[in-house]
Coordinates of C-alpha atoms and ligand atoms in Angstrom, one line a residue:
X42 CA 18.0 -12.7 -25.5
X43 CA 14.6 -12.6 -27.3
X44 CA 13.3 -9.3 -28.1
X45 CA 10.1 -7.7 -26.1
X46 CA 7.6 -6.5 -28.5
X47 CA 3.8 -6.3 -28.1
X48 CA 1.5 -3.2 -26.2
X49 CA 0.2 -3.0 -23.4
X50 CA -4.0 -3.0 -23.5
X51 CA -4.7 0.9 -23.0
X52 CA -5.0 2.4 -19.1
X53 CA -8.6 3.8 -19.7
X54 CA -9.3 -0.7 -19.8
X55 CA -8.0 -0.8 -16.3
X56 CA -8.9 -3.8 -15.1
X57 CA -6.8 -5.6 -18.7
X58 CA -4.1 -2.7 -17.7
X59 CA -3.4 -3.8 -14.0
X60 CA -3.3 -8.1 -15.3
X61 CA -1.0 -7.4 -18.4
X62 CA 1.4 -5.0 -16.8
X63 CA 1.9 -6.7 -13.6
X64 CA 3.7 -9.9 -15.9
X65 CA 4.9 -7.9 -18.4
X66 CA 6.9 -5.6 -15.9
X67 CA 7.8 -8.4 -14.3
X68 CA 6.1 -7.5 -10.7
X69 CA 4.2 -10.8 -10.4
X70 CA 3.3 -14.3 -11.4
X71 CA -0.2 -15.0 -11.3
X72 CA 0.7 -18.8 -12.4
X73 CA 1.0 -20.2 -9.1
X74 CA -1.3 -23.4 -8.7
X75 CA -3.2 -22.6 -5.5
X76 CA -5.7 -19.7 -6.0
X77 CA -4.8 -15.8 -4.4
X78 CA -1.6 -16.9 -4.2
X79 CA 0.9 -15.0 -5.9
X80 CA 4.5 -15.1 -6.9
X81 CA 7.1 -11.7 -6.8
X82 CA 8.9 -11.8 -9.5
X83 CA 12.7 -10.2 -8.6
X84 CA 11.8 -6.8 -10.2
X85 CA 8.2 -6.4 -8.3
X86 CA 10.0 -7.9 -4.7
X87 CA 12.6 -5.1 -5.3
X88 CA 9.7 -2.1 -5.7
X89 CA 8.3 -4.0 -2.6
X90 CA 11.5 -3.7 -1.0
X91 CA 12.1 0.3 -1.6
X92 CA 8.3 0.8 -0.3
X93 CA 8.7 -1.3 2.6
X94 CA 12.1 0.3 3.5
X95 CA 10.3 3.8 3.5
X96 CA 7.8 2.3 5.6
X97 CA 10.0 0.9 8.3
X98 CA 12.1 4.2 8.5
X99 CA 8.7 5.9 9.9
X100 CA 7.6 3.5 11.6
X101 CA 11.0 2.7 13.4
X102 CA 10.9 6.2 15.0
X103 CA 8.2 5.3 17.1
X104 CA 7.6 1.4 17.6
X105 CA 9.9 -1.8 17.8
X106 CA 10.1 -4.3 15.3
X107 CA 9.5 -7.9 16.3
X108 CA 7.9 -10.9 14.6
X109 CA 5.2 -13.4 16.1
X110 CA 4.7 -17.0 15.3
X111 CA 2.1 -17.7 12.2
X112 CA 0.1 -20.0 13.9
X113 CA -2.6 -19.2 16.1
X114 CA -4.3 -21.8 18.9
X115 CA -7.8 -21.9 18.5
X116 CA -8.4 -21.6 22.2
X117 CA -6.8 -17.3 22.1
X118 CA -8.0 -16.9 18.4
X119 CA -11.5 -17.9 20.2
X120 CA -11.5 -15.9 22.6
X121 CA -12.8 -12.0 21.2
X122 CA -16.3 -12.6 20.3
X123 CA -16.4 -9.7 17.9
X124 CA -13.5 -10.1 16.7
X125 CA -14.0 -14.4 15.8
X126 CA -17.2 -13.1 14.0
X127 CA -15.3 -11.2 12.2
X128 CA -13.1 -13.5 10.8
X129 CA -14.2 -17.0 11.1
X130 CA -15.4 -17.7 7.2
X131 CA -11.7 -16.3 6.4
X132 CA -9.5 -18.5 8.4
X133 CA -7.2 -21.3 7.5
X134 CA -7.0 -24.1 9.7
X135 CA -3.9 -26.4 10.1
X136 CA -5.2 -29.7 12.2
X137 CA -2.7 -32.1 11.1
X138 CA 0.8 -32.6 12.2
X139 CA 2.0 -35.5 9.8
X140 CA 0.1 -38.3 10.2
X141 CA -1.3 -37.1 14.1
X142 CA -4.5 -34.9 14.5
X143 CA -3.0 -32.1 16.4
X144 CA -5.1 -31.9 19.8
X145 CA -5.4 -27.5 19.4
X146 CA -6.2 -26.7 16.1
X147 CA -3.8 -24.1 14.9
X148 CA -5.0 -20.5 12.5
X149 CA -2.9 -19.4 10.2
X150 CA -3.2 -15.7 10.9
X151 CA -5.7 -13.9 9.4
X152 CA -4.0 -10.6 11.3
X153 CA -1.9 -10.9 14.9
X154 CA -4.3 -9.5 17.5
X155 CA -5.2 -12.9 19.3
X156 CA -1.2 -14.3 18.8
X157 CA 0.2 -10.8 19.9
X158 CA -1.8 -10.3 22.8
X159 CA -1.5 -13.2 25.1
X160 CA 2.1 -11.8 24.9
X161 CA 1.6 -8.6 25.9
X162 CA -0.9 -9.9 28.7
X163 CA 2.7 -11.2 30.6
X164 CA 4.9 -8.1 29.4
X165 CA 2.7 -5.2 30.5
X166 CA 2.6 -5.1 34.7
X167 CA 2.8 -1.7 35.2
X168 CA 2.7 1.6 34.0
X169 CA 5.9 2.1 33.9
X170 CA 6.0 -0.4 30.8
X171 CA 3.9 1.5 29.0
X172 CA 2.9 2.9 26.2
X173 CA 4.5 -0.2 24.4
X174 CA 4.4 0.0 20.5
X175 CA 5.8 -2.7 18.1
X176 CA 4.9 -3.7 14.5
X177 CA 6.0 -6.4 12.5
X178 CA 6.0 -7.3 8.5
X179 CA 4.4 -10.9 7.9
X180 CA 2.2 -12.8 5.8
X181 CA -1.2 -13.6 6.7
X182 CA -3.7 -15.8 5.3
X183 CA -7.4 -14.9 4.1
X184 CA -9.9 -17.6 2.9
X185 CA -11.4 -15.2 0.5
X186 CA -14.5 -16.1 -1.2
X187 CA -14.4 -12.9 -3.8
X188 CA -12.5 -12.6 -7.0
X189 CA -8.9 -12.7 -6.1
X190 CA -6.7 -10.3 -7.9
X191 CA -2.7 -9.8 -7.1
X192 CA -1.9 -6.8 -4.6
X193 CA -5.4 -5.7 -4.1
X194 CA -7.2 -9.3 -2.7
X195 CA -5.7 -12.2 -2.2
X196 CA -5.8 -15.5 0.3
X197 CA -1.7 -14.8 1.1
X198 CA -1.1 -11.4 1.8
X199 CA 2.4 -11.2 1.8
X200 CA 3.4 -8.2 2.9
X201 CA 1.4 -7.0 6.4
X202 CA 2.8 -4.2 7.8
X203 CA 0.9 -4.3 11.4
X204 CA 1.5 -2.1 14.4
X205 CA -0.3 -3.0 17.6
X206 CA 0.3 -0.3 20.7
X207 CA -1.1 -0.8 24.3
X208 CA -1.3 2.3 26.5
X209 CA -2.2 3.9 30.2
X210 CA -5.6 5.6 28.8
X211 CA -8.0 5.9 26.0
X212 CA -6.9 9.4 25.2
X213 CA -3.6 8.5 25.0
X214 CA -4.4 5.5 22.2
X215 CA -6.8 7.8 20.6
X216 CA -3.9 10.2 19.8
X217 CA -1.5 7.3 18.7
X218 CA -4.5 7.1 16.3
X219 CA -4.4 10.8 15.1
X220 CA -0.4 9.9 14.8
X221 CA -0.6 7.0 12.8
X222 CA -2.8 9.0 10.2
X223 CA 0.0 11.1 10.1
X224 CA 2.9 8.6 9.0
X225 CA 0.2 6.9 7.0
X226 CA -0.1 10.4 4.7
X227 CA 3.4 10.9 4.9
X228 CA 4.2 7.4 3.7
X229 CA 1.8 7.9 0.7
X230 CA 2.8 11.5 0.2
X231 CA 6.4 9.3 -0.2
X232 CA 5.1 7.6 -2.7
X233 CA 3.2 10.3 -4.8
X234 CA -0.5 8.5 -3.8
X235 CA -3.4 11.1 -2.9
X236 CA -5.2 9.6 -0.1
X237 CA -8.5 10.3 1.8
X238 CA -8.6 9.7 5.6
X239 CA -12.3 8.7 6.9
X240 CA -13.8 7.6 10.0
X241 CA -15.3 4.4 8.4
X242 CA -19.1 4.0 9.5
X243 CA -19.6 1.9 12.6
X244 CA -21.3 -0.8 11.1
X245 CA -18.0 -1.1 8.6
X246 CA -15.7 -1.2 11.4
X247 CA -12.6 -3.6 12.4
X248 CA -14.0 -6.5 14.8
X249 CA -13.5 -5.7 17.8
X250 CA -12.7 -2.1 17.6
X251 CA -13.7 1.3 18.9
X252 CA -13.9 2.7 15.7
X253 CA -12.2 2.4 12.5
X254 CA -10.6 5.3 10.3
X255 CA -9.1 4.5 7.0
X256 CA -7.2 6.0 4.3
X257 CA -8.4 5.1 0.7
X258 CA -7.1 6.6 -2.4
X259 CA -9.2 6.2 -5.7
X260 CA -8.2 3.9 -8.5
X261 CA -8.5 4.7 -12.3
X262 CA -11.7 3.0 -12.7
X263 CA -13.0 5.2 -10.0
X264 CA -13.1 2.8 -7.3
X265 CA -12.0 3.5 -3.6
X266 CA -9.4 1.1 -2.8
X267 CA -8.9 0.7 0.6
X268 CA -4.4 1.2 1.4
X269 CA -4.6 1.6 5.2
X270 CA -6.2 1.3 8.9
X271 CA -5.8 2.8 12.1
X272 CA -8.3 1.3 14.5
X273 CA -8.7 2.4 18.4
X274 CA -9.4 -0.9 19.8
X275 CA -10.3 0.9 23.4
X276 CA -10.0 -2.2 26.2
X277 CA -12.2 -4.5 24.2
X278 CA -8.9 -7.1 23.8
X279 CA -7.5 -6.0 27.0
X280 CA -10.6 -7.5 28.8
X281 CA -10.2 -10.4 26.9
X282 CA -6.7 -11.2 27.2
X283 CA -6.2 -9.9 30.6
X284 CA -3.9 -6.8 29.4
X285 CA -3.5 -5.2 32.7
X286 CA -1.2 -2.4 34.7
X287 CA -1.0 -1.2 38.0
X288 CA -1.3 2.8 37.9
X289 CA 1.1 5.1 40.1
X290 CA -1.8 4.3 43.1
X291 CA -1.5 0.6 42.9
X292 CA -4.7 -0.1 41.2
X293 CA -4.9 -2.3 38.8
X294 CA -6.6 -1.3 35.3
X295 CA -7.0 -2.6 32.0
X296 CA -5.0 -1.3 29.3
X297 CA -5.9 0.9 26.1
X298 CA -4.8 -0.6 22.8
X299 CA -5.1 0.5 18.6
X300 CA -3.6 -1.4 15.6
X301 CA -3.0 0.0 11.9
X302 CA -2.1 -1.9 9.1
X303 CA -1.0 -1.7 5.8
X304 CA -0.8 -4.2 2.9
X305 CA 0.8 -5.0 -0.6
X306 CA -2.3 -2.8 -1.8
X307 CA -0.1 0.2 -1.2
X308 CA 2.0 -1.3 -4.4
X309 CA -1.0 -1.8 -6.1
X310 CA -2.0 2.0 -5.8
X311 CA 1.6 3.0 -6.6
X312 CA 1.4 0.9 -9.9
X313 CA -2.1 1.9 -10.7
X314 CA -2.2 5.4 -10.3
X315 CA 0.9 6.4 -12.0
X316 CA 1.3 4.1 -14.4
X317 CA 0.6 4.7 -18.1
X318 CA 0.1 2.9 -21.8
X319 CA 3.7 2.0 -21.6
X320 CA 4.0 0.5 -18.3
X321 CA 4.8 1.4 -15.1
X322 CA 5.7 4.7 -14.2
X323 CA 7.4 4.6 -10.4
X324 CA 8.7 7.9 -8.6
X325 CA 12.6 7.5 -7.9
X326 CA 12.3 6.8 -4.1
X327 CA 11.2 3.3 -4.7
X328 CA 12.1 2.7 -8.6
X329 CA 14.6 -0.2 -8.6
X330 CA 16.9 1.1 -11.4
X331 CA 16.5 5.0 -11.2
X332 CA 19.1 5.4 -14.4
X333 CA 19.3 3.2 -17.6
X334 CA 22.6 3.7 -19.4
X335 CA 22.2 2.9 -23.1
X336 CA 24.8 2.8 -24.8
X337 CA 24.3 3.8 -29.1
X338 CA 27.1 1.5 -30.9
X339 CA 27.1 3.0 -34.3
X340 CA 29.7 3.1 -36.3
X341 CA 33.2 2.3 -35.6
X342 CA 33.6 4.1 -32.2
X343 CA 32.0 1.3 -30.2
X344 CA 34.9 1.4 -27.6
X345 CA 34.7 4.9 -26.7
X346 CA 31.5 4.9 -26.5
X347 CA 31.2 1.5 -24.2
X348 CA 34.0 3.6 -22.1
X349 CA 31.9 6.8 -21.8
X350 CA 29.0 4.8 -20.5
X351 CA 31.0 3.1 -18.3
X352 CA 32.5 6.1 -16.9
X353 CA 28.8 7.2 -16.2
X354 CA 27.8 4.5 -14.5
X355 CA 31.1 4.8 -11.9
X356 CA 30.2 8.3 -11.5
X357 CA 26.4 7.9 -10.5
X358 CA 27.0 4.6 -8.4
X359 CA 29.4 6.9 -6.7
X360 CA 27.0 9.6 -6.0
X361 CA 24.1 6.8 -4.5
X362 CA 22.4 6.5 -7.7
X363 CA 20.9 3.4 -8.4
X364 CA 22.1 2.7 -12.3
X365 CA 22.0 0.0 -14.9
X366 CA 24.2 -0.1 -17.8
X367 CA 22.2 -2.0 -20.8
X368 CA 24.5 -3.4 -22.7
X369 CA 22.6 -6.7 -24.2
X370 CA 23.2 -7.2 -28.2
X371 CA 19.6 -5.9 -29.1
X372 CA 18.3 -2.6 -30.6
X373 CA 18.0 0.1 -28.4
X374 CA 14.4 0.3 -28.8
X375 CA 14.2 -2.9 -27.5
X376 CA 16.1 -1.6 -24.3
X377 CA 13.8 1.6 -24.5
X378 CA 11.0 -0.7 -24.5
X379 CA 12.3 -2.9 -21.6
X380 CA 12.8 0.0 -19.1
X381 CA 9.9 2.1 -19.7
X382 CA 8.1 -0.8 -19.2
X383 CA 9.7 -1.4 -15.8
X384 CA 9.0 2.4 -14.8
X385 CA 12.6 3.5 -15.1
X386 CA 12.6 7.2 -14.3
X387 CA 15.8 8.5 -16.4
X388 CA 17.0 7.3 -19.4
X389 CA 20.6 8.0 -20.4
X390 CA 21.7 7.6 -24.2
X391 CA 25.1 7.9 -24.7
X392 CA 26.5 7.9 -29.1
X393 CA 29.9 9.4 -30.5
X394 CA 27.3 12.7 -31.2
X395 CA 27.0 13.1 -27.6
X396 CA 30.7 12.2 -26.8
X397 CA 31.5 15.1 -29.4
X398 CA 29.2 17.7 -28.2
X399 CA 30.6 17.1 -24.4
X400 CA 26.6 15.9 -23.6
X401 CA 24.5 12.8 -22.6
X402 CA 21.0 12.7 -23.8
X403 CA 18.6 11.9 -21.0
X404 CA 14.5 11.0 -21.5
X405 CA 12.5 11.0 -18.6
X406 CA 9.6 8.4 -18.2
X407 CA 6.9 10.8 -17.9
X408 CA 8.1 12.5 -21.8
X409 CA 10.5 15.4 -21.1
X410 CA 13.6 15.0 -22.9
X411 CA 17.1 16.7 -22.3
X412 CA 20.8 16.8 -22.8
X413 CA 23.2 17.2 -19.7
X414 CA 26.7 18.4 -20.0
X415 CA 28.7 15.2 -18.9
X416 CA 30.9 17.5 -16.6
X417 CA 27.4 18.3 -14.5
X418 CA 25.9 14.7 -15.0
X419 CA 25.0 14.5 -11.1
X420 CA 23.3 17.3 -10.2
X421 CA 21.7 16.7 -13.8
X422 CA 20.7 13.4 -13.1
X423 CA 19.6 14.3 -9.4
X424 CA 17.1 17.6 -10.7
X425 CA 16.0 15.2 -13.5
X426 CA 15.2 12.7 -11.0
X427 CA 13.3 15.4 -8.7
X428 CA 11.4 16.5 -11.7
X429 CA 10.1 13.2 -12.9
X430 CA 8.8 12.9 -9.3
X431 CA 7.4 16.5 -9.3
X432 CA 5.4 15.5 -12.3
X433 CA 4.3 11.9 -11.3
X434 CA 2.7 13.6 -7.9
X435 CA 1.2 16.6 -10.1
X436 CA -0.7 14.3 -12.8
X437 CA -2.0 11.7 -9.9
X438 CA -3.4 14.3 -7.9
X439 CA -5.1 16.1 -10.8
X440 CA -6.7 12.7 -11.8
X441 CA -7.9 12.1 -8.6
X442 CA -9.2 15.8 -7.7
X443 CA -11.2 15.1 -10.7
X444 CA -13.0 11.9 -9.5
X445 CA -13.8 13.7 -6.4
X446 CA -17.3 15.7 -6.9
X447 CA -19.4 17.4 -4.0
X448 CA -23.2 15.9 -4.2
X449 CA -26.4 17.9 -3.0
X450 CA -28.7 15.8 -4.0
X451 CA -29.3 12.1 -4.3
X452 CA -29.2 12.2 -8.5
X453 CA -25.7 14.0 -8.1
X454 CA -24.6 11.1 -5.9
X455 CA -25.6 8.4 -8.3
X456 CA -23.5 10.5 -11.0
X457 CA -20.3 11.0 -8.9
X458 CA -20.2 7.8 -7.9
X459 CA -20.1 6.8 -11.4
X460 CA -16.5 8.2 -12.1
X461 CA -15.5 8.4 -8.5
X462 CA -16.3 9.8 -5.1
X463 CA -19.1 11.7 -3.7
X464 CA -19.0 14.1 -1.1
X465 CA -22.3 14.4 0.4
X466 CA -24.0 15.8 4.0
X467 CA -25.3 12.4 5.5
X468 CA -27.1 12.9 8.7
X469 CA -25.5 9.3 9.9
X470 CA -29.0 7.6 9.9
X471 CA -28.2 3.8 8.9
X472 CA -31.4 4.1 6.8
X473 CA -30.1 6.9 4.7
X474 CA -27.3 5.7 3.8
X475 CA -28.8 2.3 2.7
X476 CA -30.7 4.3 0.1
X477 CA -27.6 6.1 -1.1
X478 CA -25.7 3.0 -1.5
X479 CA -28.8 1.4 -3.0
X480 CA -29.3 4.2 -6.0
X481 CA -25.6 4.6 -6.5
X482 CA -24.2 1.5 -5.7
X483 CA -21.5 2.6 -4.0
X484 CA -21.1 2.1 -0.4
X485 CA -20.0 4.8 2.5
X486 CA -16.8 5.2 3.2
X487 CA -16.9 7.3 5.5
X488 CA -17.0 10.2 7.4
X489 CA -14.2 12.9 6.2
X490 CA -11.1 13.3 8.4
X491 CA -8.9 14.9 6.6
X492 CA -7.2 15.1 2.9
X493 CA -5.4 17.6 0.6
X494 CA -8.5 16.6 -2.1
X495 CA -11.1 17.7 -0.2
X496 CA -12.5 20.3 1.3
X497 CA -15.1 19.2 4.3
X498 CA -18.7 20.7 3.8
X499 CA -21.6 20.8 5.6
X500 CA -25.3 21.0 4.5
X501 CA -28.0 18.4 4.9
X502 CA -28.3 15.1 3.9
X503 CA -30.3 14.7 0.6
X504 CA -32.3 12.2 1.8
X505 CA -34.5 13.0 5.2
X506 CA -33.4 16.8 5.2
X507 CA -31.3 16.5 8.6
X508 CA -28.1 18.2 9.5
X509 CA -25.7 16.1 7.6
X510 CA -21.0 15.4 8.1
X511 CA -19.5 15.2 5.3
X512 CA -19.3 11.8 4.1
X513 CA -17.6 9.9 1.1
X514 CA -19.8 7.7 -1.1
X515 CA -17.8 5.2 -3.6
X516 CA -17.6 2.3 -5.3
X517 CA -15.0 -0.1 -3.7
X518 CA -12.9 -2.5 -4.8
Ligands
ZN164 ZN1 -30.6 11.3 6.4

């Protein structure tokens, strides 16, 4: 097998960072001949697969899984005004079936609302059927007209983790809402990614929605990236679509719905934020191979030593561990090389030094290094394992703590913004805000919700001198 050599361009060059690593860790192929379309290489679909499993086991406690047809007739994807508006200059149309025109054009789906809903029009009847929650994890299809990058914006999403609930009342949506921002933190707290929760302004909001809150975390060029939404669609689609119940009096009422979402950007922010000149650097819950084994065969004790490593391996297979044993014919700092660069958390080296002294040598991929007595190798590996996670959470938080900077006055905004995210008292004024975005080029986010990074403030907005919310101001990706 042909050796890996060659660096990485540094993390401070982000944008060269995030396109070299992604091939060279093997998490995708950008060679695909149609454009945003993207190919997961075995090592990057099994990251996705650890994330997504994390996902479904929260979301599974409260929804159903099911899966909807990928084509869309254009007579229901027509029908939410707000919501066409929305989307029209995205969608992919399929109007041929072999050689016949098709007499309903059919839309790939740009998101499920209008292919979803006609079905729940004919399951909900009454309100005994409700609430109904389900979610589903698709591809969807985006005609996007700006620079296309894998994970973060691409015409296939592949991964689209949406949830669509239908209940009796508004109030009773709204605080599906408040619990959906809950799983959402959890799921990133899962993953050691910081987010922000914000009520994203009105004129930003999902077609067809109430109102739209969003969880953004911050990348290492200091732009917001956008990893989730929860949107209270109130009845807007129920009116459409004719999702009705009769209440415990026999009336008939229209139902209260909210969707959330979450894409293959959540990969992106795990890769990006902890990732480091060496490639990626991935927390054990979702790392693929959580332990290399390499084997050092110096010397003329290449059998024992092949037999200690193999005994390792038994033993942390045996205890859950997910474990490779690296046994190719190439140096081991070619190995080294190889799993750092894939984000490996523990390193094992095994040699007839360590065999004597009773010991395994472990590196972590965030720098510590160790020995573990080979008696106590898995509640070794398992503390090691919580460590590297420990520290991974720790050093992403810090960094983006320190992109976060309260702003008083408009020069302070154009500063922050620079780096990161500004905190600022807007007063909500449309007019405002356009000046804001204008000096700082950023764009609001939105108003604060809620985040560990953050405290809220108040004051007044550094523009017209009103009462101001505290607001989030960033550059976006
Ligand atoms: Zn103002």
């Amino acid at each position: 097998m042909e050796e890996e050599t060659g660096a990485l361009p540094a993390k401070n060059d982000f944008s060269s960072w995030f396109n070299e690593v992604l091939w060279r860790a093997e998490v995708m192929d950008v060679r695909y001949p149609v454009k945003g379309l993207y190919v997961w290489f075995p090592h990057g679909f099994a990251i996705r697969k650890h994330v997504y499993e994390r996902l479904r086991e929260i979301m599974d406690r409260d929804h159903q899984e099911t899966l909807f047809p990928l084509l869309i007739p254009e007579h229901e994807f027509m029908k939410e005004a707000e919501h066409i508006k929305g989307f029209e200059e995205e969608v992919y149309w399929v109007t041929h079936g072999g050689k016949n025109q098709l007499d309903v054009p059919l839309a790939l789906r740009p998101t499920s609302e209008t292919a979803i809903y006609p079905m729940y029009a004919l399951w909900v009847r009454s309100h005994a059927d409700l609430p109904l929650k389900m979610y589903q994890v698709v591809n969807t299809f985006r005609y996007e007209t700006k620079h296309t990058r894998p994970l973060i914006r691409l015409r296939e999403i592949t991964s689209f983790k949406e949830a669509h609930t239908v209940h009796a009342t508004w109030e009773e949506a709204e605080s599906q809402v408040r619990a959906a921002i809950e799983w959402y933190i959890e799921f990133y707290t899962g993953l050691c990614v910081p987010v922000i929760v914000s009520r994203r302004p009105d004129w930003d909001k999902f077609p067809g929605a109430d109102y739209t809150v969003a969880v953004d975390t911050i990348m290492p060029d200091g732009r917001a990236l956008q990893i989730g939404t929860v949107h209270h669609l109130g009845d807007h689609f129920s009116q459409t679509f004719g999702i009705t119940y009769e209440d415990d009096k026999g009336v008939q009422r229209y139902a209260q719905q909210t969707c959330y979402g979450i894409s293959e950007r959540c990969i992106a922010a795990l890769i990006s934020l902890h990732g480091d000149d060496h490639g990626l650097v991935l927390p054990s819950s979702v790392a693929p191979v959580q332990v290399v084994i390499v084997p050092i065969l110096i010397g003329k004790r290449r059998a024992e030593v092949n037999t200690a490593a193999e005994m390792m391996e038994q033993v942390l297979r045996a205890a859950g561990i997910r474990v490779k044993r690296d046994i190719r014919e190439i140096r081991p700092g070619a190995k080294y090389y190889h799993w750092e660069m894939r984000g490996v958390p523990i390193r094992l080296e095994v040699g007839p030094r360590d065999i004597d002294a009773g010991v395994v040598s472990a590196v972590t991929r965030t720098g510590d290094r160790s020995t573990i007595p080979r008696g106590d190798l898995v509640p070794g590996v398992q503390a090691l394992l919580g460590q590297v996670t420990a520290s991974i959470k720790k050093r992403a938080t810090d960094e983006i703590r320190s992109r976060i900077t309260v702003a008083g006055n408009v020069d302070d905004v154009v500063l922050a913004v620079q780096t990161g995210i500004a905190v600022v008292p807007w007063c909500g004024e449309r007019r405002c805000a356009e000046l804001l975005e204008e000096k700082s080029g950023g764009s609001i986010l939105g108003m604060y919700v809620r985040s560990e990074l953050v405290e809220g403030i108040d004051g007044v907005c550094p523009v017209c001198g009103q009462k101001g919310c505290c607001t989030l101001i960033g550059r976006t990706f």
